[in-house]
Amino acid sequence: MTATRPVPDVPTRPVLRNDYQRSVATYWNNEKDPVNLRLGDVDGLYHHHYGIGDYDPAVLGGPEEAIIAEMHRLETAQADVLLDHLGDIPPNGRLMDGGSGRGGTSFMANQRFGCQVDGVTISEAQVAFANDQARQRGVDDQVRFHFRNMLDTGFETGSMNGIWTNETTMYVDLDDLYGEFARLIPFGGRYVCVTGCYNDVTGGRSKAVSQIDQHYTCNIHPRSKYFEALAANHFVPINVVDLTAATIPYWELRAKSSVATGIEDPFLTAYREGSFHYLLIAADRI
Ligand code: SAH
């Protein structure tokens, strides 16, 4: 008889490999921005991504809480569209949230599919926050957050029915990322990405895109790089949705709100001038 060995939650290799990853982790460990926390307080789903869809103009004349709730509604709508593209995931399936933040999209996925979800983030503060949320929601046996690097998760080969990344790919090398995802997702599994990327057609990185990079300590990739890296790693896109027009109203509302952070103008400039897209890519592992 073989004894079952406990599986350690922390991979044996160090999670943070270089100074850049350490600086990103420090940013997210210290992040307490009202644009994220006040919106999350609306219903306990904490997002660190942007919204899509038209806002109700009536909120502009109302109390500040109405604007906050409306921005939160648009951010939740974004995550719903992302999850729509995962297809059918059975209740005994398993999903991974690459760069899980405070866990909002992971909880929505668990609610929708009833399946196990593993979120990974390089911020230990986010891991603690999101695992606490899981306990409060009574789903900590199904939704778990781990201090792991999505470039080298330590999860078993072929263990995930699907993976998504919601605004996290600008922090990593895409070849390294999709190499790891190709290992985790077996043939026929789905990957969904929502990201900002710059437009190869208008040339290199625009000034507005550089301002966004600087604000978040990230490195926005060109649109072409996504398709190159996906194809090189056995992922074939089935849907590509340009969400740029759908996200502009969110940024207009955010610019008028009390929780604006100052990055609203570069986003609006970049989207309106066409140097930047808000893109959803759904791809199958072949
Ligand atoms: N997807 C979440 C959070 C987006 S914010 C949401 O939609 O709310 C970006 C996230 O990427 C942060 O949680 C950050 O810790 C994570 N991240 C950045 N680089 C990472 C890496 N190499 N491995 C895992 N997570 C990473």
PDB file of C-alpha atoms and ligand atoms in Angstrom:
ATOM      1  CA  MET A   1       0.000   0.000   0.000  1.00  0.00           C
ATOM      2  CA  THR A   2       1.289   3.450  -0.884  1.00  0.00           C
ATOM      3  CA  ALA A   3       0.857   6.251   1.609  1.00  0.00           C
ATOM      4  CA  THR A   4      -0.660   9.424   0.195  1.00  0.00           C
ATOM      5  CA  ARG A   5       1.873  12.169   0.428  1.00  0.00           C
ATOM      6  CA  PRO A   6       0.568  15.660   1.259  1.00  0.00           C
ATOM      7  CA  VAL A   7       0.791  17.996  -1.723  1.00  0.00           C
ATOM      8  CA  PRO A   8       2.609  21.176  -0.658  1.00  0.00           C
ATOM      9  CA  ASP A   9       0.740  24.354  -1.643  1.00  0.00           C
ATOM     10  CA  VAL A  10       3.942  26.237  -2.367  1.00  0.00           C
ATOM     11  CA  PRO A  11       5.947  25.046  -5.368  1.00  0.00           C
ATOM     12  CA  THR A  12       9.509  24.111  -4.596  1.00  0.00           C
ATOM     13  CA  ARG A  13      10.962  26.766  -6.900  1.00  0.00           C
ATOM     14  CA  PRO A  14      10.780  30.428  -5.763  1.00  0.00           C
ATOM     15  CA  VAL A  15       7.559  32.179  -6.834  1.00  0.00           C
ATOM     16  CA  LEU A  16       9.213  35.515  -7.581  1.00  0.00           C
ATOM     17  CA  ARG A  17      12.116  35.044  -9.971  1.00  0.00           C
ATOM     18  CA  ASN A  18      13.416  38.522 -10.641  1.00  0.00           C
ATOM     19  CA  ASP A  19      13.353  42.171  -9.592  1.00  0.00           C
ATOM     20  CA  TYR A  20      10.583  42.989 -12.044  1.00  0.00           C
ATOM     21  CA  GLN A  21       8.247  40.346 -10.582  1.00  0.00           C
ATOM     22  CA  ARG A  22       9.128  41.524  -7.080  1.00  0.00           C
ATOM     23  CA  SER A  23       8.191  45.100  -8.002  1.00  0.00           C
ATOM     24  CA  VAL A  24       4.843  43.954  -9.489  1.00  0.00           C
ATOM     25  CA  ALA A  25       4.140  41.910  -6.347  1.00  0.00           C
ATOM     26  CA  THR A  26       4.968  44.922  -4.145  1.00  0.00           C
ATOM     27  CA  TYR A  27       2.598  47.093  -6.170  1.00  0.00           C
ATOM     28  CA  TRP A  28      -0.307  44.674  -5.694  1.00  0.00           C
ATOM     29  CA  ASN A  29       0.558  43.947  -2.061  1.00  0.00           C
ATOM     30  CA  ASN A  30       0.253  47.661  -1.254  1.00  0.00           C
ATOM     31  CA  GLU A  31      -2.712  48.412  -3.516  1.00  0.00           C
ATOM     32  CA  LYS A  32      -5.725  49.774  -1.597  1.00  0.00           C
ATOM     33  CA  ASP A  33      -7.226  51.943  -4.289  1.00  0.00           C
ATOM     34  CA  PRO A  34     -10.817  53.094  -3.666  1.00  0.00           C
ATOM     35  CA  VAL A  35     -11.566  52.458  -7.349  1.00  0.00           C
ATOM     36  CA  ASN A  36     -11.187  48.767  -6.512  1.00  0.00           C
ATOM     37  CA  LEU A  37     -12.247  48.563  -2.859  1.00  0.00           C
ATOM     38  CA  ARG A  38     -15.326  50.805  -2.898  1.00  0.00           C
ATOM     39  CA  LEU A  39     -16.646  49.074  -6.003  1.00  0.00           C
ATOM     40  CA  GLY A  40     -16.030  45.641  -4.494  1.00  0.00           C
ATOM     41  CA  ASP A  41     -17.854  46.652  -1.325  1.00  0.00           C
ATOM     42  CA  VAL A  42     -21.050  46.975  -3.394  1.00  0.00           C
ATOM     43  CA  ASP A  43     -21.644  43.200  -3.362  1.00  0.00           C
ATOM     44  CA  GLY A  44     -18.387  41.560  -2.238  1.00  0.00           C
ATOM     45  CA  LEU A  45     -17.023  40.783  -5.734  1.00  0.00           C
ATOM     46  CA  TYR A  46     -13.683  42.574  -5.925  1.00  0.00           C
ATOM     47  CA  HIS A  47     -12.459  43.246  -9.461  1.00  0.00           C
ATOM     48  CA  HIS A  48      -9.220  44.666 -10.764  1.00  0.00           C
ATOM     49  CA  HIS A  49     -10.321  45.066 -14.316  1.00  0.00           C
ATOM     50  CA  TYR A  50     -12.334  47.502 -16.397  1.00  0.00           C
ATOM     51  CA  GLY A  51     -15.958  47.581 -17.442  1.00  0.00           C
ATOM     52  CA  ILE A  52     -17.924  47.208 -20.656  1.00  0.00           C
ATOM     53  CA  GLY A  53     -21.341  48.388 -21.814  1.00  0.00           C
ATOM     54  CA  ASP A  54     -23.278  51.653 -21.689  1.00  0.00           C
ATOM     55  CA  TYR A  55     -23.845  53.317 -18.354  1.00  0.00           C
ATOM     56  CA  ASP A  56     -27.169  54.714 -17.259  1.00  0.00           C
ATOM     57  CA  PRO A  57     -26.774  58.511 -17.620  1.00  0.00           C
ATOM     58  CA  ALA A  58     -29.251  59.005 -14.748  1.00  0.00           C
ATOM     59  CA  VAL A  59     -26.472  58.072 -12.276  1.00  0.00           C
ATOM     60  CA  LEU A  60     -24.620  61.293 -13.091  1.00  0.00           C
ATOM     61  CA  GLY A  61     -27.217  63.433 -11.340  1.00  0.00           C
ATOM     62  CA  GLY A  62     -27.495  61.092  -8.355  1.00  0.00           C
ATOM     63  CA  PRO A  63     -25.406  60.341  -5.266  1.00  0.00           C
ATOM     64  CA  GLU A  64     -21.785  59.182  -5.591  1.00  0.00           C
ATOM     65  CA  GLU A  65     -22.841  55.670  -4.538  1.00  0.00           C
ATOM     66  CA  ALA A  66     -24.937  55.377  -7.698  1.00  0.00           C
ATOM     67  CA  ILE A  67     -21.877  56.047  -9.906  1.00  0.00           C
ATOM     68  CA  ILE A  68     -19.791  53.536  -7.907  1.00  0.00           C
ATOM     69  CA  ALA A  69     -22.505  50.872  -8.227  1.00  0.00           C
ATOM     70  CA  GLU A  70     -22.846  51.538 -11.960  1.00  0.00           C
ATOM     71  CA  MET A  71     -19.082  51.203 -12.569  1.00  0.00           C
ATOM     72  CA  HIS A  72     -19.132  47.964 -10.591  1.00  0.00           C
ATOM     73  CA  ARG A  73     -22.032  46.671 -12.693  1.00  0.00           C
ATOM     74  CA  LEU A  74     -19.996  47.293 -15.871  1.00  0.00           C
ATOM     75  CA  GLU A  75     -16.928  45.519 -14.444  1.00  0.00           C
ATOM     76  CA  THR A  76     -19.048  42.497 -13.511  1.00  0.00           C
ATOM     77  CA  ALA A  77     -20.549  42.560 -17.022  1.00  0.00           C
ATOM     78  CA  GLN A  78     -17.004  42.349 -18.426  1.00  0.00           C
ATOM     79  CA  ALA A  79     -16.280  39.215 -16.366  1.00  0.00           C
ATOM     80  CA  ASP A  80     -19.596  37.694 -17.485  1.00  0.00           C
ATOM     81  CA  VAL A  81     -18.624  38.135 -21.144  1.00  0.00           C
ATOM     82  CA  LEU A  82     -15.238  36.546 -20.453  1.00  0.00           C
ATOM     83  CA  LEU A  83     -16.903  33.539 -18.782  1.00  0.00           C
ATOM     84  CA  ASP A  84     -19.421  33.210 -21.660  1.00  0.00           C
ATOM     85  CA  HIS A  85     -16.436  32.382 -23.862  1.00  0.00           C
ATOM     86  CA  LEU A  86     -15.202  29.486 -21.727  1.00  0.00           C
ATOM     87  CA  GLY A  87     -17.999  27.304 -23.114  1.00  0.00           C
ATOM     88  CA  ASP A  88     -19.511  24.473 -21.064  1.00  0.00           C
ATOM     89  CA  ILE A  89     -17.481  23.518 -18.018  1.00  0.00           C
ATOM     90  CA  PRO A  90     -18.829  20.509 -16.082  1.00  0.00           C
ATOM     91  CA  PRO A  91     -19.320  20.750 -12.283  1.00  0.00           C
ATOM     92  CA  ASN A  92     -16.495  18.236 -11.824  1.00  0.00           C
ATOM     93  CA  GLY A  93     -14.214  20.374 -13.995  1.00  0.00           C
ATOM     94  CA  ARG A  94     -11.375  22.586 -12.877  1.00  0.00           C
ATOM     95  CA  LEU A  95     -10.469  26.092 -13.994  1.00  0.00           C
ATOM     96  CA  MET A  96      -7.478  28.316 -13.371  1.00  0.00           C
ATOM     97  CA  ASP A  97      -7.573  32.109 -13.012  1.00  0.00           C
ATOM     98  CA  GLY A  98      -4.136  33.381 -14.091  1.00  0.00           C
ATOM     99  CA  GLY A  99      -3.425  36.529 -12.046  1.00  0.00           C
ATOM    100  CA  SER A 100      -6.511  36.305  -9.841  1.00  0.00           C
ATOM    101  CA  GLY A 101      -6.364  39.637  -7.982  1.00  0.00           C
ATOM    102  CA  ARG A 102      -8.891  39.760  -5.148  1.00  0.00           C
ATOM    103  CA  GLY A 103     -10.815  36.880  -6.727  1.00  0.00           C
ATOM    104  CA  GLY A 104     -13.947  38.474  -8.272  1.00  0.00           C
ATOM    105  CA  THR A 105     -13.916  36.564 -11.573  1.00  0.00           C
ATOM    106  CA  SER A 106     -13.023  33.280  -9.803  1.00  0.00           C
ATOM    107  CA  PHE A 107     -16.126  33.489  -7.592  1.00  0.00           C
ATOM    108  CA  MET A 108     -18.305  34.282 -10.596  1.00  0.00           C
ATOM    109  CA  ALA A 109     -16.904  31.239 -12.449  1.00  0.00           C
ATOM    110  CA  ASN A 110     -17.612  28.981  -9.472  1.00  0.00           C
ATOM    111  CA  GLN A 111     -21.168  30.356  -9.196  1.00  0.00           C
ATOM    112  CA  ARG A 112     -21.791  29.787 -12.890  1.00  0.00           C
ATOM    113  CA  PHE A 113     -20.210  26.361 -13.402  1.00  0.00           C
ATOM    114  CA  GLY A 114     -20.190  24.939  -9.866  1.00  0.00           C
ATOM    115  CA  CYS A 115     -16.654  23.720 -10.527  1.00  0.00           C
ATOM    116  CA  GLN A 116     -13.336  23.972  -8.741  1.00  0.00           C
ATOM    117  CA  VAL A 117     -11.386  27.161  -9.409  1.00  0.00           C
ATOM    118  CA  ASP A 118      -7.735  27.789  -8.578  1.00  0.00           C
ATOM    119  CA  GLY A 119      -6.580  31.390  -8.658  1.00  0.00           C
ATOM    120  CA  VAL A 120      -2.884  32.238  -8.781  1.00  0.00           C
ATOM    121  CA  THR A 121      -1.320  35.596  -8.047  1.00  0.00           C
ATOM    122  CA  ILE A 122       2.144  36.795  -7.075  1.00  0.00           C
ATOM    123  CA  SER A 123       0.658  39.048  -4.383  1.00  0.00           C
ATOM    124  CA  GLU A 124       0.498  37.352  -0.970  1.00  0.00           C
ATOM    125  CA  ALA A 125      -1.859  40.085   0.273  1.00  0.00           C
ATOM    126  CA  GLN A 126      -4.287  39.236  -2.552  1.00  0.00           C
ATOM    127  CA  VAL A 127      -4.051  35.503  -1.785  1.00  0.00           C
ATOM    128  CA  ALA A 128      -4.963  36.170   1.869  1.00  0.00           C
ATOM    129  CA  PHE A 129      -7.791  38.553   0.945  1.00  0.00           C
ATOM    130  CA  ALA A 130      -9.325  36.225  -1.656  1.00  0.00           C
ATOM    131  CA  ASN A 131      -9.067  33.082   0.505  1.00  0.00           C
ATOM    132  CA  ASP A 132     -10.822  35.011   3.265  1.00  0.00           C
ATOM    133  CA  GLN A 133     -13.572  35.904   0.786  1.00  0.00           C
ATOM    134  CA  ALA A 134     -13.858  32.231  -0.163  1.00  0.00           C
ATOM    135  CA  ARG A 135     -14.378  31.305   3.517  1.00  0.00           C
ATOM    136  CA  GLN A 136     -16.962  34.069   3.992  1.00  0.00           C
ATOM    137  CA  ARG A 137     -18.824  32.832   0.914  1.00  0.00           C
ATOM    138  CA  GLY A 138     -18.633  29.232   2.118  1.00  0.00           C
ATOM    139  CA  VAL A 139     -16.885  28.064  -1.068  1.00  0.00           C
ATOM    140  CA  ASP A 140     -13.353  27.579   0.277  1.00  0.00           C
ATOM    141  CA  ASP A 141     -13.598  23.855  -0.531  1.00  0.00           C
ATOM    142  CA  GLN A 142     -14.043  24.774  -4.232  1.00  0.00           C
ATOM    143  CA  VAL A 143     -12.322  28.118  -4.820  1.00  0.00           C
ATOM    144  CA  ARG A 144      -8.713  28.405  -3.689  1.00  0.00           C
ATOM    145  CA  PHE A 145      -6.108  31.076  -4.163  1.00  0.00           C
ATOM    146  CA  HIS A 146      -2.404  30.355  -4.291  1.00  0.00           C
ATOM    147  CA  PHE A 147       0.787  32.375  -4.075  1.00  0.00           C
ATOM    148  CA  ARG A 148       2.176  31.081  -7.349  1.00  0.00           C
ATOM    149  CA  ASN A 149       3.623  32.378 -10.568  1.00  0.00           C
ATOM    150  CA  MET A 150       1.392  31.795 -13.589  1.00  0.00           C
ATOM    151  CA  LEU A 151       4.540  31.236 -15.669  1.00  0.00           C
ATOM    152  CA  ASP A 152       5.363  28.181 -13.557  1.00  0.00           C
ATOM    153  CA  THR A 153       2.345  27.164 -11.500  1.00  0.00           C
ATOM    154  CA  GLY A 154       3.454  23.758 -10.243  1.00  0.00           C
ATOM    155  CA  PHE A 155      -0.025  22.353 -11.005  1.00  0.00           C
ATOM    156  CA  GLU A 156      -0.164  18.937 -12.597  1.00  0.00           C
ATOM    157  CA  THR A 157       0.146  18.612 -16.389  1.00  0.00           C
ATOM    158  CA  GLY A 158      -3.277  18.452 -18.075  1.00  0.00           C
ATOM    159  CA  SER A 159      -5.096  19.310 -14.833  1.00  0.00           C
ATOM    160  CA  MET A 160      -7.187  22.292 -16.059  1.00  0.00           C
ATOM    161  CA  ASN A 161     -10.289  22.158 -18.275  1.00  0.00           C
ATOM    162  CA  GLY A 162      -9.779  25.812 -19.003  1.00  0.00           C
ATOM    163  CA  ILE A 163      -7.796  28.894 -18.016  1.00  0.00           C
ATOM    164  CA  TRP A 164      -8.492  32.590 -18.270  1.00  0.00           C
ATOM    165  CA  THR A 165      -6.423  35.715 -17.798  1.00  0.00           C
ATOM    166  CA  ASN A 166      -8.342  38.896 -17.060  1.00  0.00           C
ATOM    167  CA  GLU A 167      -6.000  41.851 -17.624  1.00  0.00           C
ATOM    168  CA  THR A 168      -2.833  40.140 -16.462  1.00  0.00           C
ATOM    169  CA  THR A 169      -0.883  39.262 -19.615  1.00  0.00           C
ATOM    170  CA  MET A 170       0.811  42.672 -19.796  1.00  0.00           C
ATOM    171  CA  TYR A 171       2.930  41.594 -16.824  1.00  0.00           C
ATOM    172  CA  VAL A 172       4.525  38.565 -18.452  1.00  0.00           C
ATOM    173  CA  ASP A 173       6.319  37.145 -21.472  1.00  0.00           C
ATOM    174  CA  LEU A 174       3.593  35.600 -23.637  1.00  0.00           C
ATOM    175  CA  ASP A 175       5.689  32.690 -24.909  1.00  0.00           C
ATOM    176  CA  ASP A 176       6.522  31.646 -21.359  1.00  0.00           C
ATOM    177  CA  LEU A 177       2.874  32.077 -20.329  1.00  0.00           C
ATOM    178  CA  TYR A 178       1.310  30.107 -23.161  1.00  0.00           C
ATOM    179  CA  GLY A 179       3.959  27.399 -22.869  1.00  0.00           C
ATOM    180  CA  GLU A 180       2.821  26.849 -19.276  1.00  0.00           C
ATOM    181  CA  PHE A 181      -0.887  27.030 -20.236  1.00  0.00           C
ATOM    182  CA  ALA A 182      -0.347  24.482 -23.025  1.00  0.00           C
ATOM    183  CA  ARG A 183       1.075  22.157 -20.378  1.00  0.00           C
ATOM    184  CA  LEU A 184      -1.876  22.676 -18.011  1.00  0.00           C
ATOM    185  CA  ILE A 185      -4.738  22.453 -20.546  1.00  0.00           C
ATOM    186  CA  PRO A 186      -5.219  19.147 -22.379  1.00  0.00           C
ATOM    187  CA  PHE A 187      -6.240  18.892 -26.041  1.00  0.00           C
ATOM    188  CA  GLY A 188      -9.666  20.493 -26.604  1.00  0.00           C
ATOM    189  CA  GLY A 189      -9.542  22.749 -23.531  1.00  0.00           C
ATOM    190  CA  ARG A 190     -10.244  26.458 -23.728  1.00  0.00           C
ATOM    191  CA  TYR A 191      -8.229  29.581 -22.898  1.00  0.00           C
ATOM    192  CA  VAL A 192      -9.845  33.031 -22.681  1.00  0.00           C
ATOM    193  CA  CYS A 193      -7.922  36.290 -22.480  1.00  0.00           C
ATOM    194  CA  VAL A 194      -9.157  39.828 -21.940  1.00  0.00           C
ATOM    195  CA  THR A 195      -6.398  42.360 -22.360  1.00  0.00           C
ATOM    196  CA  GLY A 196      -5.358  45.763 -23.567  1.00  0.00           C
ATOM    197  CA  CYS A 197      -2.910  45.548 -26.452  1.00  0.00           C
ATOM    198  CA  TYR A 198      -1.393  48.114 -28.768  1.00  0.00           C
ATOM    199  CA  ASN A 199      -2.174  48.390 -32.443  1.00  0.00           C
ATOM    200  CA  ASP A 200       0.523  47.186 -34.864  1.00  0.00           C
ATOM    201  CA  VAL A 201      -1.236  49.093 -37.638  1.00  0.00           C
ATOM    202  CA  THR A 202      -0.704  52.537 -36.074  1.00  0.00           C
ATOM    203  CA  GLY A 203       2.953  51.758 -35.412  1.00  0.00           C
ATOM    204  CA  GLY A 204       4.837  51.252 -32.158  1.00  0.00           C
ATOM    205  CA  ARG A 205       3.834  52.075 -28.604  1.00  0.00           C
ATOM    206  CA  SER A 206       2.033  55.432 -28.538  1.00  0.00           C
ATOM    207  CA  LYS A 207       2.657  58.034 -25.865  1.00  0.00           C
ATOM    208  CA  ALA A 208      -0.683  57.229 -24.206  1.00  0.00           C
ATOM    209  CA  VAL A 209       0.127  53.493 -24.153  1.00  0.00           C
ATOM    210  CA  SER A 210       3.538  54.264 -22.595  1.00  0.00           C
ATOM    211  CA  GLN A 211       1.790  56.300 -19.902  1.00  0.00           C
ATOM    212  CA  ILE A 212      -0.412  53.298 -19.056  1.00  0.00           C
ATOM    213  CA  ASP A 213       2.666  51.036 -18.884  1.00  0.00           C
ATOM    214  CA  GLN A 214       4.359  53.441 -16.537  1.00  0.00           C
ATOM    215  CA  HIS A 215       1.299  53.838 -14.305  1.00  0.00           C
ATOM    216  CA  TYR A 216       0.927  50.068 -13.753  1.00  0.00           C
ATOM    217  CA  THR A 217       4.608  48.955 -14.087  1.00  0.00           C
ATOM    218  CA  CYS A 218       3.507  46.750 -16.969  1.00  0.00           C
ATOM    219  CA  ASN A 219       4.575  46.088 -20.539  1.00  0.00           C
ATOM    220  CA  ILE A 220       1.620  46.185 -22.951  1.00  0.00           C
ATOM    221  CA  HIS A 221       2.162  43.831 -25.890  1.00  0.00           C
ATOM    222  CA  PRO A 222       1.280  44.494 -29.522  1.00  0.00           C
ATOM    223  CA  ARG A 223      -1.830  42.739 -30.847  1.00  0.00           C
ATOM    224  CA  SER A 224       0.315  40.596 -33.186  1.00  0.00           C
ATOM    225  CA  LYS A 225       2.293  39.109 -30.297  1.00  0.00           C
ATOM    226  CA  TYR A 226      -0.817  37.439 -28.853  1.00  0.00           C
ATOM    227  CA  PHE A 227      -1.550  35.510 -32.026  1.00  0.00           C
ATOM    228  CA  GLU A 228       2.100  34.594 -32.603  1.00  0.00           C
ATOM    229  CA  ALA A 229       2.528  33.267 -29.065  1.00  0.00           C
ATOM    230  CA  LEU A 230      -0.805  31.424 -29.076  1.00  0.00           C
ATOM    231  CA  ALA A 231      -0.083  29.727 -32.414  1.00  0.00           C
ATOM    232  CA  ALA A 232       3.443  28.806 -31.308  1.00  0.00           C
ATOM    233  CA  ASN A 233       2.003  27.104 -28.228  1.00  0.00           C
ATOM    234  CA  HIS A 234      -0.820  25.014 -29.772  1.00  0.00           C
ATOM    235  CA  PHE A 235      -3.674  27.475 -29.174  1.00  0.00           C
ATOM    236  CA  VAL A 236      -6.058  28.270 -32.032  1.00  0.00           C
ATOM    237  CA  PRO A 237      -8.400  31.270 -31.653  1.00  0.00           C
ATOM    238  CA  ILE A 238     -12.111  30.566 -32.122  1.00  0.00           C
ATOM    239  CA  ASN A 239     -13.357  34.051 -31.182  1.00  0.00           C
ATOM    240  CA  VAL A 240     -11.690  37.439 -31.226  1.00  0.00           C
ATOM    241  CA  VAL A 241     -13.858  40.288 -29.963  1.00  0.00           C
ATOM    242  CA  ASP A 242     -12.803  43.907 -30.126  1.00  0.00           C
ATOM    243  CA  LEU A 243     -14.284  45.361 -26.918  1.00  0.00           C
ATOM    244  CA  THR A 244     -12.771  48.813 -27.429  1.00  0.00           C
ATOM    245  CA  ALA A 245     -16.008  50.639 -28.290  1.00  0.00           C
ATOM    246  CA  ALA A 246     -17.781  48.843 -25.430  1.00  0.00           C
ATOM    247  CA  THR A 247     -15.253  49.932 -22.800  1.00  0.00           C
ATOM    248  CA  ILE A 248     -15.083  53.650 -23.693  1.00  0.00           C
ATOM    249  CA  PRO A 249     -18.320  54.576 -21.801  1.00  0.00           C
ATOM    250  CA  TYR A 250     -16.889  52.959 -18.647  1.00  0.00           C
ATOM    251  CA  TRP A 251     -13.799  55.174 -18.889  1.00  0.00           C
ATOM    252  CA  GLU A 252     -15.933  58.258 -19.527  1.00  0.00           C
ATOM    253  CA  LEU A 253     -17.971  57.510 -16.412  1.00  0.00           C
ATOM    254  CA  ARG A 254     -14.859  56.740 -14.380  1.00  0.00           C
ATOM    255  CA  ALA A 255     -13.257  60.051 -15.441  1.00  0.00           C
ATOM    256  CA  LYS A 256     -16.291  61.859 -13.988  1.00  0.00           C
ATOM    257  CA  SER A 257     -16.302  59.853 -10.735  1.00  0.00           C
ATOM    258  CA  SER A 258     -14.700  60.645  -7.369  1.00  0.00           C
ATOM    259  CA  VAL A 259     -12.560  57.474  -7.621  1.00  0.00           C
ATOM    260  CA  ALA A 260     -10.732  58.526 -10.816  1.00  0.00           C
ATOM    261  CA  THR A 261      -7.021  57.743 -10.479  1.00  0.00           C
ATOM    262  CA  GLY A 262      -5.575  60.012 -13.184  1.00  0.00           C
ATOM    263  CA  ILE A 263      -5.002  57.231 -15.735  1.00  0.00           C
ATOM    264  CA  GLU A 264      -8.420  57.818 -17.346  1.00  0.00           C
ATOM    265  CA  ASP A 265      -7.151  60.357 -19.917  1.00  0.00           C
ATOM    266  CA  PRO A 266      -4.373  58.127 -21.330  1.00  0.00           C
ATOM    267  CA  PHE A 267      -6.882  55.242 -21.676  1.00  0.00           C
ATOM    268  CA  LEU A 268      -9.461  57.441 -23.413  1.00  0.00           C
ATOM    269  CA  THR A 269      -6.816  59.000 -25.685  1.00  0.00           C
ATOM    270  CA  ALA A 270      -5.296  55.633 -26.607  1.00  0.00           C
ATOM    271  CA  TYR A 271      -8.670  54.036 -27.380  1.00  0.00           C
ATOM    272  CA  ARG A 272     -10.025  57.024 -29.296  1.00  0.00           C
ATOM    273  CA  GLU A 273      -6.890  57.526 -31.411  1.00  0.00           C
ATOM    274  CA  GLY A 274      -6.851  53.787 -32.251  1.00  0.00           C
ATOM    275  CA  SER A 275      -3.389  53.062 -30.840  1.00  0.00           C
ATOM    276  CA  PHE A 276      -4.790  50.642 -28.260  1.00  0.00           C
ATOM    277  CA  HIS A 277      -7.499  47.955 -28.231  1.00  0.00           C
ATOM    278  CA  TYR A 278      -9.441  46.205 -25.517  1.00  0.00           C
ATOM    279  CA  LEU A 279      -9.476  42.653 -26.846  1.00  0.00           C
ATOM    280  CA  LEU A 280     -11.033  39.318 -25.927  1.00  0.00           C
ATOM    281  CA  ILE A 281      -9.452  36.206 -27.419  1.00  0.00           C
ATOM    282  CA  ALA A 282     -10.917  32.731 -26.901  1.00  0.00           C
ATOM    283  CA  ALA A 283      -8.661  29.920 -28.115  1.00  0.00           C
ATOM    284  CA  ASP A 284      -8.740  26.143 -28.106  1.00  0.00           C
ATOM    285  CA  ARG A 285      -5.797  23.957 -27.185  1.00  0.00           C
ATOM    286  CA  ILE A 286      -5.015  21.643 -30.088  1.00  0.00           C
TER     287      ILE A 286
HETATM  288  N1  SAH B   1      -7.633  39.111 -12.971  1.00  0.00           N
HETATM  289  C1  SAH B   1      -7.910  39.905 -11.796  1.00  0.00           C
HETATM  290  C2  SAH B   1      -6.743  40.822 -11.381  1.00  0.00           C
HETATM  291  C3  SAH B   1      -6.126  41.691 -12.467  1.00  0.00           C
HETATM  292  S1  SAH B   1      -4.836  42.737 -11.822  1.00  0.00           S
HETATM  293  C4  SAH B   1      -9.182  40.674 -12.010  1.00  0.00           C
HETATM  294  O1  SAH B   1      -9.715  40.689 -13.119  1.00  0.00           O
HETATM  295  O2  SAH B   1      -9.691  41.255 -11.048  1.00  0.00           O
HETATM  296  C5  SAH B   1      -3.332  41.903 -12.318  1.00  0.00           C
HETATM  297  C6  SAH B   1      -3.030  40.651 -11.518  1.00  0.00           C
HETATM  298  O3  SAH B   1      -1.968  39.947 -12.167  1.00  0.00           O
HETATM  299  C7  SAH B   1      -2.591  40.843 -10.079  1.00  0.00           C
HETATM  300  O4  SAH B   1      -3.320  39.972  -9.255  1.00  0.00           O
HETATM  301  C8  SAH B   1      -1.106  40.412 -10.096  1.00  0.00           C
HETATM  302  O5  SAH B   1      -0.637  39.872  -8.880  1.00  0.00           O
HETATM  303  C9  SAH B   1      -1.171  39.362 -11.168  1.00  0.00           C
HETATM  304  N2  SAH B   1       0.123  38.956 -11.736  1.00  0.00           N
HETATM  305  C10 SAH B   1       1.052  39.723 -12.362  1.00  0.00           C
HETATM  306  N3  SAH B   1       2.105  38.961 -12.756  1.00  0.00           N
HETATM  307  C11 SAH B   1       1.831  37.683 -12.365  1.00  0.00           C
HETATM  308  C12 SAH B   1       2.515  36.434 -12.474  1.00  0.00           C
HETATM  309  N4  SAH B   1       3.706  36.347 -13.080  1.00  0.00           N
HETATM  310  N5  SAH B   1       1.921  35.332 -11.960  1.00  0.00           N
HETATM  311  C13 SAH B   1       0.716  35.397 -11.345  1.00  0.00           C
HETATM  312  N6  SAH B   1       0.017  36.557 -11.213  1.00  0.00           N
HETATM  313  C14 SAH B   1       0.568  37.675 -11.713  1.00  0.00           C
END
